[in-house]
XYZ file of C-alpha atoms in Angstrom:
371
model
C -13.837 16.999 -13.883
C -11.352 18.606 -11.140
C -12.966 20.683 -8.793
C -11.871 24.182 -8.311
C -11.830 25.069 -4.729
C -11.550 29.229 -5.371
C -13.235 31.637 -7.026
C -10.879 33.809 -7.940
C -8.591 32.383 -10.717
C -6.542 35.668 -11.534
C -4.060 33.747 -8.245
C -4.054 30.438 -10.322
C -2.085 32.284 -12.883
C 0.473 33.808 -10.623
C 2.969 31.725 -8.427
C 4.146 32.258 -5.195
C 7.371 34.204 -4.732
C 8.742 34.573 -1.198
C 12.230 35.907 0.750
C 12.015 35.135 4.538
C 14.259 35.479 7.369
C 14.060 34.360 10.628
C 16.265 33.284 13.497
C 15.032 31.127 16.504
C 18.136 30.663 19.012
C 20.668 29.189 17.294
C 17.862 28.309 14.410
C 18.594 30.937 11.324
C 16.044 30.375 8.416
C 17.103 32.316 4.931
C 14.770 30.764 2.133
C 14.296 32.810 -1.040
C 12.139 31.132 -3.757
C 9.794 30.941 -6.161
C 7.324 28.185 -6.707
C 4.935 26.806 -9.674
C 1.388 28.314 -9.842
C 0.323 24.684 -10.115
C 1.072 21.462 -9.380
C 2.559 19.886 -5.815
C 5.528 21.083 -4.374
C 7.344 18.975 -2.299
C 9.146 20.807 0.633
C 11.966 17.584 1.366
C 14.551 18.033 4.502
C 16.441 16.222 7.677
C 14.461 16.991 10.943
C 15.084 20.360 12.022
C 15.748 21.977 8.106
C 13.430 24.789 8.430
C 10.201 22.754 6.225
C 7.480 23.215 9.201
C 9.040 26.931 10.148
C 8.755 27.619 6.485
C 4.733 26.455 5.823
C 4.188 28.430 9.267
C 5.457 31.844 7.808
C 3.473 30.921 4.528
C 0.442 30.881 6.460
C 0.926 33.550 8.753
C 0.942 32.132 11.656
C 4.585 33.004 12.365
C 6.078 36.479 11.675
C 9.536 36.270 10.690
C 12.464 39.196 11.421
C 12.417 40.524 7.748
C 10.703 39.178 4.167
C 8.109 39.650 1.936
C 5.516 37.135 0.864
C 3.372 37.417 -2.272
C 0.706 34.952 -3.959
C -0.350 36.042 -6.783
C -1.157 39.749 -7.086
C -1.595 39.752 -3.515
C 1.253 40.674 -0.998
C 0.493 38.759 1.977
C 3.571 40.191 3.985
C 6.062 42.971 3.749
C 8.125 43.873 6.663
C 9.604 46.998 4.853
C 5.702 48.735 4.490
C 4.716 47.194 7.401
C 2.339 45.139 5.642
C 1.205 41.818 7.330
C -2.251 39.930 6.221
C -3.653 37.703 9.338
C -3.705 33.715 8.879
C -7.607 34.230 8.547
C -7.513 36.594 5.680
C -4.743 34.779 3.614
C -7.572 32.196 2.040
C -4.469 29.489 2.660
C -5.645 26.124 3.866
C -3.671 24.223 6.429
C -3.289 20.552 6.892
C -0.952 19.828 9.987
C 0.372 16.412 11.413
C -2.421 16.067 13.547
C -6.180 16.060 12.281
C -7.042 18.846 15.013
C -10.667 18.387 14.888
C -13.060 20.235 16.905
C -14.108 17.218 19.938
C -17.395 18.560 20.564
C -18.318 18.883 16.839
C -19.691 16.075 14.637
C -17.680 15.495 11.262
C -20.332 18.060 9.628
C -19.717 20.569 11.820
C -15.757 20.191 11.661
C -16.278 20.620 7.988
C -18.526 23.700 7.832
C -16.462 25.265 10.223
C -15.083 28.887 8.622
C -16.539 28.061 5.476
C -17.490 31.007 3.489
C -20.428 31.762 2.113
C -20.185 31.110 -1.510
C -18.765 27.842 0.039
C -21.729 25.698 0.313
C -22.910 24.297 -3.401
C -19.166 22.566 -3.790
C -19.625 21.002 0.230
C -21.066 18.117 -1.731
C -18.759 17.492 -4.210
C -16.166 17.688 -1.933
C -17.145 15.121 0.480
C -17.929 12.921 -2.817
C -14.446 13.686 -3.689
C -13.048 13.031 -0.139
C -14.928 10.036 0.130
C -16.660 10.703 3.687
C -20.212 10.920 2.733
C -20.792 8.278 5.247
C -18.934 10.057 8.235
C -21.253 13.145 8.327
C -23.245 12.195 11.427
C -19.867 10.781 13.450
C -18.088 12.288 16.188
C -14.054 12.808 15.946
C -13.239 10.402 18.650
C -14.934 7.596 16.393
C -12.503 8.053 13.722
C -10.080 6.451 12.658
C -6.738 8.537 12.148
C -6.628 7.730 8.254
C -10.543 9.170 8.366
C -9.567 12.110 10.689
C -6.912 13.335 8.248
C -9.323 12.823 5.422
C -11.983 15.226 7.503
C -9.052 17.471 8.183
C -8.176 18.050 4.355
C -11.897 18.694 3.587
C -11.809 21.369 5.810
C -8.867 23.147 4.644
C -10.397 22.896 1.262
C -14.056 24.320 2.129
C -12.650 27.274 3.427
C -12.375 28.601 -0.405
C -8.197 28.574 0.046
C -6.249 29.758 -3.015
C -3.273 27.535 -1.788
C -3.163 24.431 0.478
C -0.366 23.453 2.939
C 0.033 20.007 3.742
C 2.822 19.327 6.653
C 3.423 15.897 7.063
C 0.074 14.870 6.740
C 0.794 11.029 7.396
C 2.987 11.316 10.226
C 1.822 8.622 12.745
C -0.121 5.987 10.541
C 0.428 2.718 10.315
C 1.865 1.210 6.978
C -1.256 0.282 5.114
C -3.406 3.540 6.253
C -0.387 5.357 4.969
C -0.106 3.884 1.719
C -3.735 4.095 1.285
C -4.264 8.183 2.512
C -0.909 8.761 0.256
C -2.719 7.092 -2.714
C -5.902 9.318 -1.942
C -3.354 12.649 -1.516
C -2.299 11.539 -4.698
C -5.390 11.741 -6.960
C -6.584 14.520 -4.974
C -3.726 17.028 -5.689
C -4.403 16.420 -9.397
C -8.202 16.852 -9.329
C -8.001 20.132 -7.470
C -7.150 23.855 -9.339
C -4.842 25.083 -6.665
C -1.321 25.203 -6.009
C -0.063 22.459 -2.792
C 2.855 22.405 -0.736
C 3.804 19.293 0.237
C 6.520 19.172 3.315
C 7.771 15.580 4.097
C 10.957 14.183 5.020
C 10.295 11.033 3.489
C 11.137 10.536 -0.149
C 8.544 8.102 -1.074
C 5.704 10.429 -0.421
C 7.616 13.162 -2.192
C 8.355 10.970 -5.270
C 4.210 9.650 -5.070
C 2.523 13.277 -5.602
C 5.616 16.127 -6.180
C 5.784 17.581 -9.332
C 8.841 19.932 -7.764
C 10.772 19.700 -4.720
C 12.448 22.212 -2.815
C 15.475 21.082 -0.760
C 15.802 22.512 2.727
C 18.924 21.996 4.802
C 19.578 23.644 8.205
C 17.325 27.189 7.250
C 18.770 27.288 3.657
C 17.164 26.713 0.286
C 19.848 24.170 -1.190
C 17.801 23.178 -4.717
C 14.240 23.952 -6.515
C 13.443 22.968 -9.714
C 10.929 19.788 -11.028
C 11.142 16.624 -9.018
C 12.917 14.463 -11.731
C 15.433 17.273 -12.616
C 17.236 17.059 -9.380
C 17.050 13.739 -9.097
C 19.501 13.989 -12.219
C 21.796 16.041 -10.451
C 25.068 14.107 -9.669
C 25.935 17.149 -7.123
C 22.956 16.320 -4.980
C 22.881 12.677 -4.798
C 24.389 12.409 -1.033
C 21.979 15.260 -0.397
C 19.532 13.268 -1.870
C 19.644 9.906 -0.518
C 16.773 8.847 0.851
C 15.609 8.992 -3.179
C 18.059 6.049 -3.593
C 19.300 7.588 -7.060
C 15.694 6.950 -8.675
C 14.220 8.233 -11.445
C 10.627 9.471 -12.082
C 9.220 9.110 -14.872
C 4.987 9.396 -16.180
C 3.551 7.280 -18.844
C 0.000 6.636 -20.223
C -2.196 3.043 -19.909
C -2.167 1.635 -23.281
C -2.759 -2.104 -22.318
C -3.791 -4.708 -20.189
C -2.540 -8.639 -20.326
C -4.867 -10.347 -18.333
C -3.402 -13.951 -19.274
C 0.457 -12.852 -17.771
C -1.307 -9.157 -15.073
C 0.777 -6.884 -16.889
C -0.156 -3.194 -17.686
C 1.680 -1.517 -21.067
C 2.067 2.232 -20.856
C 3.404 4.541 -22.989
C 6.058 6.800 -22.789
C 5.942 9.714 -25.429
C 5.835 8.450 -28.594
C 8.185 5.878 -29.228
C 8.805 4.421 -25.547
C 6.953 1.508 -23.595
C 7.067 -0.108 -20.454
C 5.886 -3.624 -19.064
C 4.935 -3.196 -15.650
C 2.935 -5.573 -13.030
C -0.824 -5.536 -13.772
C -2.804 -2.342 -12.284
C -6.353 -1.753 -12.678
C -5.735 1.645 -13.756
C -8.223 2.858 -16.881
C -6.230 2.803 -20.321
C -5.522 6.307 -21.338
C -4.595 7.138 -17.661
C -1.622 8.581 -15.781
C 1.281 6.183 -14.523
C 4.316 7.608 -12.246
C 7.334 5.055 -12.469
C 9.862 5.533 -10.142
C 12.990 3.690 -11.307
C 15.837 3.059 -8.964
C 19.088 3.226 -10.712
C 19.990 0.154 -9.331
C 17.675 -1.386 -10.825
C 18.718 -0.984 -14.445
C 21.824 -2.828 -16.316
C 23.279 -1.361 -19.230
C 24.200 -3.630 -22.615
C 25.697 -2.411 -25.473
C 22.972 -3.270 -28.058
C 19.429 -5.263 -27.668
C 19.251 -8.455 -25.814
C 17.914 -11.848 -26.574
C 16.641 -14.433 -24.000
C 16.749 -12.427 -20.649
C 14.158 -12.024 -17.994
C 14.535 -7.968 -18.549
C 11.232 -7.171 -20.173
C 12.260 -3.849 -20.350
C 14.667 -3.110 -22.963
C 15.148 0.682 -23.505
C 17.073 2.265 -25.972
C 19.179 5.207 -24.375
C 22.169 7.408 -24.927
C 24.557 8.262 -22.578
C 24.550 12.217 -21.691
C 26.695 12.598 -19.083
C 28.842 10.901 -15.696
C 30.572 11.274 -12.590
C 32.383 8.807 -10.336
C 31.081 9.894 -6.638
C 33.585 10.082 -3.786
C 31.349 7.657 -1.454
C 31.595 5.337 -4.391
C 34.589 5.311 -6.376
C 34.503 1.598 -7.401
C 31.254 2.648 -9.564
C 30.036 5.084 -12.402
C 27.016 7.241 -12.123
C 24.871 7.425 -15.482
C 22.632 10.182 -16.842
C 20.882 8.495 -19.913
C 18.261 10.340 -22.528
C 15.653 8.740 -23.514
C 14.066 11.312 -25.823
C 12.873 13.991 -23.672
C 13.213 11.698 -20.460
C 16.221 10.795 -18.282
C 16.816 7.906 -16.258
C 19.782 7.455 -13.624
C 21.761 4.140 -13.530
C 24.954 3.383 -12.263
C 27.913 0.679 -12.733
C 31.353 -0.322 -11.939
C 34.433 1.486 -13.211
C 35.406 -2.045 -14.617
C 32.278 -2.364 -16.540
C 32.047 0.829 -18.147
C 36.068 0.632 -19.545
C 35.525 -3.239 -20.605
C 32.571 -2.216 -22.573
C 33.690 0.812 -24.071
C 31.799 3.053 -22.781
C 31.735 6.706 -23.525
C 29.517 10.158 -23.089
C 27.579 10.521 -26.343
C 27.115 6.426 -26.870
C 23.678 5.002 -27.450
C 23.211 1.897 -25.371
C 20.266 -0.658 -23.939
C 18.682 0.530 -20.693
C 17.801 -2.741 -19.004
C 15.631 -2.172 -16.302
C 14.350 -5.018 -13.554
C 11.707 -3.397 -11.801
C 9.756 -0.707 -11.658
C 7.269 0.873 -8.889
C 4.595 2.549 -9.785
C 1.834 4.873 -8.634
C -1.683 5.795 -10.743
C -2.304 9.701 -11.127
């Protein structure tokens, strides 16, 4: 059962709806949004975009020049009335790049730290959820920096916050502590009853947990709206290309072969895909991140190929980008899903190709993350 770090759930019905600006130097931030009451938000950008400036206003530890700031029914900042709620009143939970964990404090202490009364009976279950049960005695400088981030989060969440920040949160870890803290990030945003904001600039960790992504580039919003949507948009692919033209896509566990390790999930109704085995429970959550390079396209069904994957797809719209003019970029439907692929202006007008056609999505590979 997810856990519900707040106790007030009139904010879970409300999103958050913000217009700052603010100019450092030469540094001018103008984001105006509006963001999901739920869910993860990724906040995706170059180095020096305006993502860590952002999440700083948010949680009122910067003031910017002029804005207004409100979560919920609460208005957390107004520089017209004057109206400014301190970082310790805002019942926002931080996660920064570093742990920042009190030295002299034992992981107990670090987590108890600010926690509010009505705090304690969840303490438990979140250190059950956290998985650091066994760390309650240690000191900070015994950690390691997967465990220290892990401590870090459970703070933010035991101090009751109605919204957590995350800034780079796995900045500095080695490969396998990263995938393994990214795979933890992952369940944990879905098992939680609060909104998250997610800043990265890397698009794997955006594609493993976001459910929408904002797009910063130097101080401006350029795109918000869900995660797979833009990743649709021909207009933002250059924008965009750390994603590698991919497609996201979620499926259920219907199956397991354990002769050949291959897990079936579902898509919808009437979609399925193969994909390497995964000991992930049937009737649970699969993300599937599909590179457009990875798929083929055939006019109709296809007999003895390695492709295991054989969707059936019709062709809703393309674009021939400038950085690529020897190729075509593909928007396919699936039903209510979409799926990028691309192909070479020879291929598409030797097979005929045309908006509106139904085809054969062939896809090679697939990666994949459990929810």
């Amino acid at each position: 059962m997810p856990i519900n770090p707040t106790t007030h759930n009139s904010s879970l019905t409300s999103s958050l709806s913000l217009f700052v600006e603010q100019r450092l130097g030469r540094f001018h931030l103008q984001a105006e949004l509006t963001l999901p009451a739920k869910g993860v938000t990724g906040i995706f950008g170059t180095s020096g975009s305006g993502k860590t400036s952002l999440l700083r206003i948010i949680a009122g530890l910067d003031r910017p020049d002029t804005g207004k700031l409100q979560l919920g029914n609460q208005i957390l900042l107004d520089t017209q009335r004057r109206q400014n709620v301190p970082a310790h009143q805002r019942r926002i939970g931080v996660v920064f790049q570093e742990a920042r964990l009190f030295p002299h404090y034992r992981v107990r202490g670090n987590l108890t730290y600010g926690m509010p009364k009505q705090a304690p009976p969840r303490f438990d279950e979140i250190v059950e959820l956290l998985g650091i049960s066994h760390l309650l005695t240690r000191m900070p400088g015994t950690l390691s920096g997967g465990e220290a981030r892990r401590v870090a989060i459970g703070r933010a969440l035991l101090s009751d916050p109605q919204l957590l920040l995350m800034d780079e949160p796995l900045t500095g870890l080695d490969g396998a502590r990263k995938q393994e803290l990214l795979r933890f990030i992952a369940l944990l945003t879905r098992q939680i009853n609060i909104p998250v904001m997610y800043v990265s600039h890397d698009p794997e960790e955006i594609s493993a947990i976001a459910d929408h992504l904002v797009l910063m580039e130097s101080g401006r919003i350029v795109a918000s709206d869900h995660l797979n949507h833009l990743l649709q948009r021909f207009d933002l692919t250059q924008k965009l290309g750390g994603f590698d033209a991919a497609s996201i896509l979620e499926g259920q566990v219907i199956e397991h072969d354990t002769h050949y390790h291959l897990t079936r999930i579902t898509l919808g109704n009437t979609h399925q895909l193969l994909l390497p085995g995964t000991e992930a429970n049937i009737g649970s959550c699969i993300r599937v991140r599909v590179l457009a390079r990875d798929i083929a396209i055939a006019t109709s069904a296809v007999k003895d190929t390695s492709y295991r994957n054989q969707l059936p797809v019709t062709i809703e719209d393309t674009t021939v980008l400038p950085e690529t003019s020897h190729s075509v970029e593909l928007r396919l439907r699936m039903g209510r899903f979409h799926l990028r692929a691309s192909l070479t202006r020879k291929s598409w007008d030797e097979m005929g190709l045309h908006i509106g056609k139904e085809v054969t999505a062939l896809i090679r590979s697939v990666s994949f993350n459990p929810l």
